Tab-separated table of C-alpha atoms and ligand atoms in Angstrom:
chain	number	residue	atom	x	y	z
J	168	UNK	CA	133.358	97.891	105.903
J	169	UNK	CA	131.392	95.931	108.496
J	170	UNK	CA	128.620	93.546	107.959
J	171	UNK	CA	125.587	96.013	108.186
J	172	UNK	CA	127.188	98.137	106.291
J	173	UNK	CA	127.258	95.719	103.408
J	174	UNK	CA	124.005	94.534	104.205
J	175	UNK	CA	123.011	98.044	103.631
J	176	UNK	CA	124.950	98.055	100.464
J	177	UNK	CA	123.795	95.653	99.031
J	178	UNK	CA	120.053	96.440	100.046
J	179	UNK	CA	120.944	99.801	98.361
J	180	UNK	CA	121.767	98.523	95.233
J	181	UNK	CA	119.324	95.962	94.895
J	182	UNK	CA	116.559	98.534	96.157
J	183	UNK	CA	116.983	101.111	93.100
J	184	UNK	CA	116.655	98.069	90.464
J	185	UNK	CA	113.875	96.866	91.824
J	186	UNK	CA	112.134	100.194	92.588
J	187	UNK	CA	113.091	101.475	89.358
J	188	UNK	CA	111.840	98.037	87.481
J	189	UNK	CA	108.445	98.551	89.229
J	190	UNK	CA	107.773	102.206	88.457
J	191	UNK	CA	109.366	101.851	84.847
J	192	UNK	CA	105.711	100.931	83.234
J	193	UNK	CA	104.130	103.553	85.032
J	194	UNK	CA	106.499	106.459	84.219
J	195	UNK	CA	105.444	109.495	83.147
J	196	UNK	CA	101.653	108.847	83.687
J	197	UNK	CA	99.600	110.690	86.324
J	198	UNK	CA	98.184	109.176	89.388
J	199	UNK	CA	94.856	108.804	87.650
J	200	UNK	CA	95.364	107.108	84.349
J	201	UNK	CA	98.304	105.231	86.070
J	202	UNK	CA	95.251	103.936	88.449
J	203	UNK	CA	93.429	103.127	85.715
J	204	UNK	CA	95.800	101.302	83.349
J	205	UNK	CA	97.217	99.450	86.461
J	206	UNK	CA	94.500	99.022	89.242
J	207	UNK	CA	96.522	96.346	91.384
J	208	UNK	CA	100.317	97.011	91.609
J	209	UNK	CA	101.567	94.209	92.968
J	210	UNK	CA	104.198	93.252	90.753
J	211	UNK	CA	105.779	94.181	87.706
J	212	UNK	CA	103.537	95.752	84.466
J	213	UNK	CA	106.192	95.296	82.181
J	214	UNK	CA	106.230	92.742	79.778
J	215	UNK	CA	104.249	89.477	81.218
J	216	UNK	CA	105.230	90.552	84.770
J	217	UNK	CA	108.845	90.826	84.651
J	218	UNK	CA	110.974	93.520	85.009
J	219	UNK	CA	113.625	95.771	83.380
J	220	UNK	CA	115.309	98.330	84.500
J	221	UNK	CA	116.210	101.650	83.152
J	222	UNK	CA	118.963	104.573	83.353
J	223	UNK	CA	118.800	104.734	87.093
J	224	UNK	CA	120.259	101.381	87.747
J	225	UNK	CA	122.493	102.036	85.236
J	226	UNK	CA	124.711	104.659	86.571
J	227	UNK	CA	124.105	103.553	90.157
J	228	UNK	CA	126.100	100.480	88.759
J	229	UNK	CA	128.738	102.421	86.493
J	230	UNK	CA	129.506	104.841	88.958
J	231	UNK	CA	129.614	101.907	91.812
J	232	UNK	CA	132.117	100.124	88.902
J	233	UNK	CA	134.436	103.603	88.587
J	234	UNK	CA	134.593	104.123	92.476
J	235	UNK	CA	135.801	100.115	92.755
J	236	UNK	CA	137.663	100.383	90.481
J	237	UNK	CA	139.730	103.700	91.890
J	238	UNK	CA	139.372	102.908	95.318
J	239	UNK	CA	142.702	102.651	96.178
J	240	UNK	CA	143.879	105.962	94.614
J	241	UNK	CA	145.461	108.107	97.194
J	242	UNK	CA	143.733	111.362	98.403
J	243	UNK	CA	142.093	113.876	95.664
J	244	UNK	CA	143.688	111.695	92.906
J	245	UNK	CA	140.749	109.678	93.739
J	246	UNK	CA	137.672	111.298	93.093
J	247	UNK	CA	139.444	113.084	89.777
J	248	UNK	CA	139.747	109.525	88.634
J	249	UNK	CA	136.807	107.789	89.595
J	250	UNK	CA	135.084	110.726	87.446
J	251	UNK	CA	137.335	110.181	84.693
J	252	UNK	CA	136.196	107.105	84.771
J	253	UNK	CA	132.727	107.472	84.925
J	254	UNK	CA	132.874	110.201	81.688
J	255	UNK	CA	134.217	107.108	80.371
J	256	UNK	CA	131.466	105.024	80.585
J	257	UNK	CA	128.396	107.504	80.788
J	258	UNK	CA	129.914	108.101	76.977
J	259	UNK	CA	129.705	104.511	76.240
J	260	UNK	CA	126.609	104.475	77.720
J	261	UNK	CA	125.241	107.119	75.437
J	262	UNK	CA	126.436	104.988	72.243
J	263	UNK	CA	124.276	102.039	73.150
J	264	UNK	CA	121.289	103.499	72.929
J	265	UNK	CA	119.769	104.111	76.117
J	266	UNK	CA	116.001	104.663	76.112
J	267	UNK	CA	114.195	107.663	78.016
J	268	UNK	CA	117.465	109.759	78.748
J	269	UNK	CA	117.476	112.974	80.636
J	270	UNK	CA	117.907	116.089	78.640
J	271	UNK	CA	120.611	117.520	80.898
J	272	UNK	CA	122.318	114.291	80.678
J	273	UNK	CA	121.872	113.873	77.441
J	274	UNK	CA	123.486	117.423	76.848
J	275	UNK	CA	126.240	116.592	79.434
J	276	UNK	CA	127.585	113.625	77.616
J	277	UNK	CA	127.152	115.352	74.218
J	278	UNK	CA	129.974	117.976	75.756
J	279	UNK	CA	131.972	114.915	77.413
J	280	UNK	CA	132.555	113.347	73.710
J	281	UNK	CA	132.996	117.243	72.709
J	282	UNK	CA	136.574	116.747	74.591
J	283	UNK	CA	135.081	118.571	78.152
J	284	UNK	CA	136.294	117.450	81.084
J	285	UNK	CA	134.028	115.374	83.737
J	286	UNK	CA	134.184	118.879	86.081
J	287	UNK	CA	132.890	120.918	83.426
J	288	UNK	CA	130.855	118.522	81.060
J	289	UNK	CA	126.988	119.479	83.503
J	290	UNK	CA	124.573	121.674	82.168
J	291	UNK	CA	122.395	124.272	84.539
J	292	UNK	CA	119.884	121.906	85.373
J	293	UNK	CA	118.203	120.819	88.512
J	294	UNK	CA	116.489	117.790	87.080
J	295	UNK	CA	116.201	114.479	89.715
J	296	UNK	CA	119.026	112.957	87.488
J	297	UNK	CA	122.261	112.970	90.185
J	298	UNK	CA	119.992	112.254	93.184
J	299	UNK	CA	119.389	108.588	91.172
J	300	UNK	CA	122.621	107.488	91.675
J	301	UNK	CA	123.984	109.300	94.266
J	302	UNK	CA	122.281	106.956	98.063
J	303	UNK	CA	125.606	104.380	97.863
J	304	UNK	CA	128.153	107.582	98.115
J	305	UNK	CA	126.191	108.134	101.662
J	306	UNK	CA	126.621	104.810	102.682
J	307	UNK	CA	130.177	104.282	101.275
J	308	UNK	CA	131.678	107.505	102.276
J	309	UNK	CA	129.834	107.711	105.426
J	310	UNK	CA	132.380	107.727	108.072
J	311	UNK	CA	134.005	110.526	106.179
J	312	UNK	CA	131.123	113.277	105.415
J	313	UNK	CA	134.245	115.797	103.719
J	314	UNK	CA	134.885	113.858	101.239
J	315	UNK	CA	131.016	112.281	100.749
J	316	UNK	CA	130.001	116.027	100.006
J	317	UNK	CA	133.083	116.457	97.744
J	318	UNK	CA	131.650	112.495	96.306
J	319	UNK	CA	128.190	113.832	95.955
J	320	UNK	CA	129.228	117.189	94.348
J	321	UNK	CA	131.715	115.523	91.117
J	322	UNK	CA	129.042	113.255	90.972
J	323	UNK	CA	125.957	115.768	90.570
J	324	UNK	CA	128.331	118.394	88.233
J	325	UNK	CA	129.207	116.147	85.723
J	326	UNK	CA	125.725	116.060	84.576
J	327	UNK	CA	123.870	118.427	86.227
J	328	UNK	CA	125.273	122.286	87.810
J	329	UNK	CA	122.338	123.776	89.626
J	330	UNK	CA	123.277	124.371	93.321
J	331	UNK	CA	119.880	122.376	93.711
J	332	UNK	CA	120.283	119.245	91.687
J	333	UNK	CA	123.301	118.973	94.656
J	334	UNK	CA	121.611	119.789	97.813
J	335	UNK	CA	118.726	116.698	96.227
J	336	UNK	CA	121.615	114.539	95.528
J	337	UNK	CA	123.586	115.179	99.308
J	338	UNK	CA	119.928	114.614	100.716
J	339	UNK	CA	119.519	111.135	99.598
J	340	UNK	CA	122.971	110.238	100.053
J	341	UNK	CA	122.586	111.598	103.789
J	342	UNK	CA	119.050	109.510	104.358
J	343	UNK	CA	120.894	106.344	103.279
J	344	UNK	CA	123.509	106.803	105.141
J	345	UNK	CA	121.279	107.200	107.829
J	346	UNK	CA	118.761	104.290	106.834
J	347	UNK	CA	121.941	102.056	106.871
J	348	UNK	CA	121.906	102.735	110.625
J	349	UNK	CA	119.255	100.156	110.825
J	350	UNK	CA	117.120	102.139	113.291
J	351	UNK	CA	114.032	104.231	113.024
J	352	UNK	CA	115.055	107.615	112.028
J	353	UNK	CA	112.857	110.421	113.575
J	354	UNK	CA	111.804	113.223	111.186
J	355	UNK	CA	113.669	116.334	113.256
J	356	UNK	CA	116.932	114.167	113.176
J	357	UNK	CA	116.631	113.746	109.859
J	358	UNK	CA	116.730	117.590	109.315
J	359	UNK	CA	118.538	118.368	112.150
J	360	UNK	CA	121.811	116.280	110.046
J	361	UNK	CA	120.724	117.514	106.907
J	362	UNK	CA	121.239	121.321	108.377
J	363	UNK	CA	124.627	120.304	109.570
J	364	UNK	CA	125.711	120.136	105.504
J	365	UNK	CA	123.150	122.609	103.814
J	366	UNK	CA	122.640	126.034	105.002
J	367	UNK	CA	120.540	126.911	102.102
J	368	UNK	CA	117.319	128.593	103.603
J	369	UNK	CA	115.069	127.936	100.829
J	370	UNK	CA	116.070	123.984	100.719
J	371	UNK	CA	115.980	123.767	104.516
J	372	UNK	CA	112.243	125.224	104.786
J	373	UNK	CA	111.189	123.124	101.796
J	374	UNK	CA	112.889	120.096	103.501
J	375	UNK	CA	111.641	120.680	107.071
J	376	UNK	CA	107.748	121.112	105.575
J	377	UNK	CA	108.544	117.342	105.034
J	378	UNK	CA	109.455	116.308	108.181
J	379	UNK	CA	106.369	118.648	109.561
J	380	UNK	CA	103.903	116.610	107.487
J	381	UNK	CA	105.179	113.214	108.724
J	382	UNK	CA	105.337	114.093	112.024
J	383	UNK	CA	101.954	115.473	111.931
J	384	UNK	CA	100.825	112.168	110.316
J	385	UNK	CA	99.475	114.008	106.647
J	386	UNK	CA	99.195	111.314	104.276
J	387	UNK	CA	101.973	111.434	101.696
J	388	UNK	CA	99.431	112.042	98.850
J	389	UNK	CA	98.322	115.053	100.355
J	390	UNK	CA	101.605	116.228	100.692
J	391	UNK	CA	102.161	115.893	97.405
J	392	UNK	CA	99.133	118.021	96.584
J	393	UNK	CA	100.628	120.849	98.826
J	394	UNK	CA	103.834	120.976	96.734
J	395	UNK	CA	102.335	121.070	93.436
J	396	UNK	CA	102.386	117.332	92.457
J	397	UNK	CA	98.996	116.301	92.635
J	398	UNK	CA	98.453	114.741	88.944
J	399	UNK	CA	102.242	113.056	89.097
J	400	UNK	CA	105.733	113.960	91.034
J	401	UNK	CA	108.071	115.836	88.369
J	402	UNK	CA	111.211	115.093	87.698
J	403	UNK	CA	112.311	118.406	89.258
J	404	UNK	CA	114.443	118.192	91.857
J	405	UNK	CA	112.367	120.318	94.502
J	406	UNK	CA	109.417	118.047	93.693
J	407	UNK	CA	111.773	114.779	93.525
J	408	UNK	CA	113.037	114.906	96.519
J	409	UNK	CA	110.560	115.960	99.127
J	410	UNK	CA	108.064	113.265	97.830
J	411	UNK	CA	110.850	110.808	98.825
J	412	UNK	CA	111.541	111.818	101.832
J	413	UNK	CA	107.733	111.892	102.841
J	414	UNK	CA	107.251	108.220	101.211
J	415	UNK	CA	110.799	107.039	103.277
J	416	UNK	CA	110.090	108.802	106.804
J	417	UNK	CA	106.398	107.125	106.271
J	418	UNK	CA	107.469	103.823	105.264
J	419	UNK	CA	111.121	103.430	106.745
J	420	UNK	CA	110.736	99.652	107.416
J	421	UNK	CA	108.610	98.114	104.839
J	422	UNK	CA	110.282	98.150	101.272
J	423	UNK	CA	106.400	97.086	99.338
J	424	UNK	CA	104.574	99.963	101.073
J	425	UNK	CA	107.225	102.340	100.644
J	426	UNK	CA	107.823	101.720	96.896
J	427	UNK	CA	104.106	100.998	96.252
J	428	UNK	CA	103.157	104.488	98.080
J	429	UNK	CA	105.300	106.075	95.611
J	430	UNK	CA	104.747	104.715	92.485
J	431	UNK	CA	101.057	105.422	93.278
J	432	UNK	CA	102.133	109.097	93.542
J	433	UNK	CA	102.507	109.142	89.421
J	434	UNK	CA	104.727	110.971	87.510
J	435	UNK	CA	108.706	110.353	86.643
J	436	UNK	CA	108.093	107.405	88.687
J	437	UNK	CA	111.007	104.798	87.755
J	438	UNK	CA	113.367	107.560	89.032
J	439	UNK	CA	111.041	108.077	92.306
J	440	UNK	CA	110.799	104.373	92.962
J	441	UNK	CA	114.626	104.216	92.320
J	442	UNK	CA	115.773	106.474	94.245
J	443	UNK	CA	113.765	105.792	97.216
J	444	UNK	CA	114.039	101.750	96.631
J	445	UNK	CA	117.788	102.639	97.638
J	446	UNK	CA	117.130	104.417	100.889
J	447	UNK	CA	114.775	101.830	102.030
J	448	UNK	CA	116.695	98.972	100.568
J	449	UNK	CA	119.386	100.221	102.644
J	450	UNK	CA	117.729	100.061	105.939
J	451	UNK	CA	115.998	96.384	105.010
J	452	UNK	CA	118.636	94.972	102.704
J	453	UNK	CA	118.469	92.273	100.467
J	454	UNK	CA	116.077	90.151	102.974
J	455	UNK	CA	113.785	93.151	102.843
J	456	UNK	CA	112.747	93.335	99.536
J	457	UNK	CA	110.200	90.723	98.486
J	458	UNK	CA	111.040	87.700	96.789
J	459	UNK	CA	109.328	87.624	94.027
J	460	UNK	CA	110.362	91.389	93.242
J	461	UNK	CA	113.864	89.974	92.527
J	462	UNK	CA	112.869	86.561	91.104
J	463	UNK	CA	110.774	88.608	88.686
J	464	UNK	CA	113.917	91.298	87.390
J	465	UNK	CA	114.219	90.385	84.367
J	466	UNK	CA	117.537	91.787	83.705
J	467	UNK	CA	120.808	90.249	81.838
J	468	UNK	CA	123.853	90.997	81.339
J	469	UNK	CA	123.287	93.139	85.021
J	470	UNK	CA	121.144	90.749	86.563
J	471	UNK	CA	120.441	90.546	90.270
J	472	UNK	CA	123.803	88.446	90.825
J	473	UNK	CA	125.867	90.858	88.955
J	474	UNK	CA	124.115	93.660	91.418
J	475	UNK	CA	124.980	91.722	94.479
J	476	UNK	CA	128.476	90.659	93.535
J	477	UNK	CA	129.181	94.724	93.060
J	478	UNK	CA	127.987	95.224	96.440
J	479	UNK	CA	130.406	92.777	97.537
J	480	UNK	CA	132.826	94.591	95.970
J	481	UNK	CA	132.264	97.394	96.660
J	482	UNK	CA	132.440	96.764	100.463
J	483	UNK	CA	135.149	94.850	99.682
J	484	UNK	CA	136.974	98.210	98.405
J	485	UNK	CA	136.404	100.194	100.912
J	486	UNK	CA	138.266	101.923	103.053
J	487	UNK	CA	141.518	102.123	99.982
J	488	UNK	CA	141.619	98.392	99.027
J	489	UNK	CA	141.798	97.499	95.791
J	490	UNK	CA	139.336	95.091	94.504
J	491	UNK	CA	138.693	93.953	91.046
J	492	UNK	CA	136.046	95.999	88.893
J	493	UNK	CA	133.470	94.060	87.572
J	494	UNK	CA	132.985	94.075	83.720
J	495	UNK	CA	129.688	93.662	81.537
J	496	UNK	CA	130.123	92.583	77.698
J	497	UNK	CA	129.184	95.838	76.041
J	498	UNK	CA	127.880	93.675	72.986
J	499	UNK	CA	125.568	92.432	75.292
J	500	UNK	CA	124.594	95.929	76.881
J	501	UNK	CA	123.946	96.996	73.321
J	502	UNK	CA	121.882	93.603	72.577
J	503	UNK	CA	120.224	94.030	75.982
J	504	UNK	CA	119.215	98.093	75.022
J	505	UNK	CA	117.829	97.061	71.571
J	506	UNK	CA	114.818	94.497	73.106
J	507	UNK	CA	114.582	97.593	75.846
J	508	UNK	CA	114.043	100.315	73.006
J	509	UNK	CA	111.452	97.903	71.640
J	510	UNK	CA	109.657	97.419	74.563
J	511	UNK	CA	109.978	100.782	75.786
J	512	UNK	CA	108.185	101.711	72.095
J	513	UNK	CA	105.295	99.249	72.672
J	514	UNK	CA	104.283	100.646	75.859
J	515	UNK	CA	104.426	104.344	74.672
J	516	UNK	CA	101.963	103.002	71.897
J	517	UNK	CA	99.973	101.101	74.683
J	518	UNK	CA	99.191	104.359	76.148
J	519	UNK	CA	97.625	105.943	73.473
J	520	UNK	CA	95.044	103.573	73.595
J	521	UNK	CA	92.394	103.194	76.363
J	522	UNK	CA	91.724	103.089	79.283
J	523	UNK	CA	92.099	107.314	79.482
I	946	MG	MG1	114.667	105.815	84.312
């Protein structure tokens, strides 16, 4: 892997904690009360203005840990068990407690521990879940797109088995790829790769009113309005994804607006923030992300060394090397998830109170 590839990496990685951290206080609220309770957004509303991060960072990290730790299976014996893998730990994951899980993913694990394989655990869903964790396959699998939509695909299905929870997931693996690139990316390129993989009419036209609107200049708010999102962006895939891909072909080199932009869009908006913190974090990397934004994560035992050390790894894996995985002490995880629940209770409480 060369060095702007694990610039981009690394960007990647550090880009969904962050974005995620940011838009965790805000999830779930629309654009107006999120305006109200939060006028200025210029760092995090958490608890005393630091950060935490939620299920998005998560299993960007564990699935980042299964593919480093697999990387140098031979051929389809890979991906089989880098999944394996992964079932592993999204069940371990599911026994510490995690706060705000996704139904379908919630449902998915249920059937792992039910003795289902990681190929037949997902659930007919097309929630935003797989698109959360999905930008790194893009950039690590890039040079080989065969085996990056085969990447994309194990990891979308083991949660989630709508055709379009995978064409969302492919899409933002495909636009980090491409951020990675370090140049501008027009919007017709943009679709023009994207219809290279998916031949899906309905996606394509939904995708390509995106790239209409930005090159038309439409503000990404009014977008949103067009598609259906104007109180908050769902956690639908169809409403996921072209919100991102407005905020990212809008905001390609500046990590604050971008994230900003769409956390100010409302709605599921830890796992907007996330996923689109990774394609711009990709394109900007680490130096790219404001300062204070990682002083201010908040995060332990995954703080923002253990991110970047993954990165390293994980460009140190690549292509077939082996590199060691790295572990996290899952007495601390579960230590860690506790003080999360709690906080996570206190702001639900918060918003029952004013300002409406
Ligand atoms: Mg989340």
């Amino acid at each position: 892997m060369n060095n702007q590839q694990k610039h981009a990496i690394t960007g990647c990685l550090l880009g969904t904690a962050v974005g995620d951290a940011l838009g965790l206080a805000c999830e779930g609220l629309s654009r107006r009360r999120q305006r109200k309770m939060f006028p200025v957004l210029n760092g995090y509303k958490l608890l005393f203005g630091k950060g935490m991060t939620s299920d998005d960072t998560e299993h960007t990290c564990m699935l980042a840990q299964s593919v480093i730790q697999h990387s140098n299976a031979a051929g389809d014996a890979q991906e089989k068990k880098i999944f394996s893998c992964f079932a592993w730990r999204l069940r371990f994951w599911l026994l510490g407690l995690p706060a705000g899980i996704g139904l379908a993913t919630l449902r998915s694990i249920i059937k792992l521990w039910m003795g289902f394989p990681a190929h037949r655990s997902g659930v007919f869903s097309a929630g935003n879940g797989p698109a959360m964790r999905c930008a790194f396959i893009g950039i690590y699998y890039g040079d080989d797109p065969a085996r990056m939509r085969a990447m994309v695909r194990a990891a979308t299905r083991i949660t989630h088995t709508d055709p379009k929870a995978e064409y969302g997931a492919f899409t933002v693996a495909l636009a980090a790829q491409m951020a990675a690139s370090g140049t501008d990316i027009t919007p017709a390129s943009f679709l023009h790769a994207l219809q290279q993989h998916i031949d899906n009419t309905e996606f394509i036209a939904l995708i390509q009113s995106v790239t209409d609107s930005v090159a038309q200049g439409q503000s990404c708010e009014l977008f949103a309005d067009s598609i259906g999102c104007s109180k908050g962006v769902s956690g639908y895939m169809y409403h996921t994804i072209p919100c991102v891909l407005h905020v990212w072909l809008t905001n390609q080199r500046d990590y604050r607006a971008a994230v900003t932009t769409m956390i100010r869009l409302g709605g599921d908006a830890d796992t907007t923030a996330a996923i689109l913190g990774a394609i711009v974090g990709a394109r900007v990397g680490k130096v790219g992300i404001p300062p204070e934004w990682l002083s201010d994560l908040c995060e332990w035992p995954r703080t923002v060394t253990w991110i970047e050390q993954l990165a390293v790894r994980l460009a140190q894996s690549a292509p077939n090397k082996i590199s060691a995985p790295l572990w996290v002490n899952p007495l601390n995880l579960l230590f860690r998830n506790i003080f999360f629940m709690i906080i996570v209770l206190m702001h639900g409480f918060r918003r029952l109170l004013p300002p409406y």
